[in-house]
Short mmCIF file of C-alpha atoms in Angstrom, two decimals:
data_model
loop_
_atom_site.label_atom_id
_atom_site.label_comp_id
_atom_site.label_asym_id
_atom_site.label_seq_id
_atom_site.Cartn_x
_atom_site.Cartn_y
_atom_site.Cartn_z
CA MET E 100 -45.53 -63.65 -24.50
CA VAL E 101 -42.46 -65.67 -24.09
CA GLY E 102 -40.51 -63.58 -26.54
CA LYS E 103 -41.42 -60.29 -24.94
CA HIS E 104 -40.25 -61.68 -21.51
CA ALA E 105 -36.93 -62.80 -22.90
CA GLU E 106 -36.51 -59.47 -24.69
CA LEU E 107 -37.30 -57.73 -21.34
CA GLU E 108 -34.64 -59.81 -19.51
CA LYS E 109 -32.18 -58.98 -22.11
CA LYS E 110 -32.69 -55.22 -21.73
CA ILE E 111 -32.55 -55.49 -17.87
CA LYS E 112 -29.19 -57.25 -18.24
CA MET E 113 -27.89 -54.58 -20.62
CA TYR E 114 -29.12 -51.87 -18.26
CA ARG E 115 -27.30 -53.57 -15.36
CA LEU E 116 -24.10 -53.87 -17.38
CA VAL E 117 -24.20 -50.24 -18.35
CA PHE E 118 -25.00 -49.23 -14.75
CA ARG E 119 -22.10 -51.30 -13.30
CA ALA E 120 -19.72 -49.96 -16.02
CA SER E 121 -20.63 -46.43 -15.38
CA SER E 122 -20.38 -46.83 -11.57
CA ILE E 123 -16.84 -48.32 -12.00
CA VAL E 124 -15.76 -45.44 -14.25
CA CYS E 125 -17.16 -42.93 -11.75
CA LEU E 126 -15.46 -44.51 -8.82
CA ILE E 127 -12.16 -44.68 -10.68
CA ALA E 128 -12.57 -40.97 -11.56
CA VAL E 129 -13.24 -40.16 -7.88
CA PHE E 130 -10.34 -42.14 -6.64
CA ALA E 131 -8.09 -40.49 -9.19
CA ILE E 132 -9.12 -37.03 -8.01
CA PHE E 133 -8.71 -37.70 -4.38
CA SER E 134 -5.40 -39.43 -4.89
CA GLN E 135 -4.07 -36.29 -6.81
CA LEU E 136 -5.35 -33.79 -4.09
CA PRO E 137 -2.28 -34.07 -1.72
CA PHE E 138 0.12 -33.58 -4.75
CA LEU E 139 -1.79 -30.62 -6.01
CA TYR E 140 -1.79 -29.03 -2.45
CA ASN E 141 1.93 -29.63 -1.99
CA SER E 142 2.61 -28.17 -5.40
CA MET E 143 0.48 -25.06 -4.74
CA HIS E 144 1.99 -24.66 -1.28
CA GLU E 145 5.58 -24.79 -2.67
CA THR E 146 4.65 -22.33 -5.48
CA GLY E 147 3.27 -19.90 -2.96
CA LYS E 148 6.32 -20.10 -0.92
CA VAL E 149 8.62 -19.48 -3.91
CA LEU E 150 6.40 -16.47 -5.07
CA LYS E 151 6.58 -14.98 -1.53
CA TYR E 152 10.41 -15.41 -1.48
CA GLN E 153 10.63 -13.70 -4.94
CA ALA E 154 8.35 -10.87 -4.05
CA GLN E 155 10.49 -10.21 -0.83
CA GLU E 156 13.76 -10.31 -2.92
CA CYS E 157 12.19 -7.91 -5.48
CA SER E 158 11.10 -5.57 -2.67
CA ASN E 159 14.55 -5.65 -1.02
CA SER E 160 16.23 -4.99 -4.41
CA ALA E 161 13.84 -2.04 -5.16
CA GLU E 162 14.54 -0.70 -1.64
CA ARG E 163 18.38 -0.90 -2.20
CA LEU E 164 17.97 0.82 -5.54
CA TRP E 165 15.79 3.54 -4.00
CA GLU E 166 18.46 4.11 -1.27
CA ASP E 167 21.20 4.15 -3.83
CA ILE E 168 19.52 6.60 -6.04
CA HIS E 169 18.46 8.97 -3.30
CA GLY E 170 21.73 8.49 -1.29
CA PHE E 171 23.50 10.90 -3.51
CA LYS E 172 24.03 14.51 -2.24
CA PRO E 173 21.33 16.86 -3.42
CA ARG E 174 22.54 19.25 -6.07
CA ARG E 175 21.28 22.15 -8.00
CA SER E 176 20.73 21.83 -11.79
CA ASN E 177 24.01 23.67 -12.43
CA GLY E 178 25.97 21.05 -10.40
CA ASP E 179 26.45 23.17 -7.20
CA ASP E 180 25.67 21.48 -3.79
CA LEU E 181 22.50 22.56 -2.12
CA PRO E 182 22.94 24.17 1.26
CA SER E 183 22.48 21.91 4.32
CA SER E 184 19.35 23.90 5.38
CA VAL E 185 17.39 22.56 2.43
CA CYS E 186 17.65 19.13 3.88
CA LYS E 187 16.07 18.86 7.31
CA ALA E 188 17.13 15.34 7.92
CA ASN E 189 19.97 14.10 10.24
CA ALA E 190 23.54 14.38 8.79
CA ASN E 191 23.67 10.51 8.33
CA GLU E 192 20.28 10.22 6.57
CA SER E 193 19.40 11.09 3.02
CA CYS E 194 16.82 13.75 2.26
CA ALA E 195 14.80 11.27 0.08
CA PRO E 196 11.70 9.55 1.49
CA LYS E 197 12.12 6.01 2.33
CA PHE E 198 10.92 3.35 -0.15
CA ARG E 199 8.68 1.60 2.36
CA ASP E 200 6.78 4.81 3.15
CA LEU E 201 5.99 5.16 -0.61
CA VAL E 202 4.75 1.58 -1.29
CA ALA E 203 2.92 1.01 1.98
#
């Protein structure tokens, strides 16, 4: 009977040790996660700002290209200029549609 009681006490001590060790590891993991959240948020926020800036630059570049391409005077396939009646836009605007109207 004494041997079984001592063995039971030994098992209880081991279970307590395992419980404490796993609790400490869990608390360290939770602390590590919560200490990294501000850094992750800041990193994602900065990445989002950079991506928005790059998308705006790309859109501006595409719009400038569109205006450059369609800013040329309309011509026939043989090289002759088209009559002004073909283009119903104002004299200072090109006949081509605006880039923003096509992508919107």
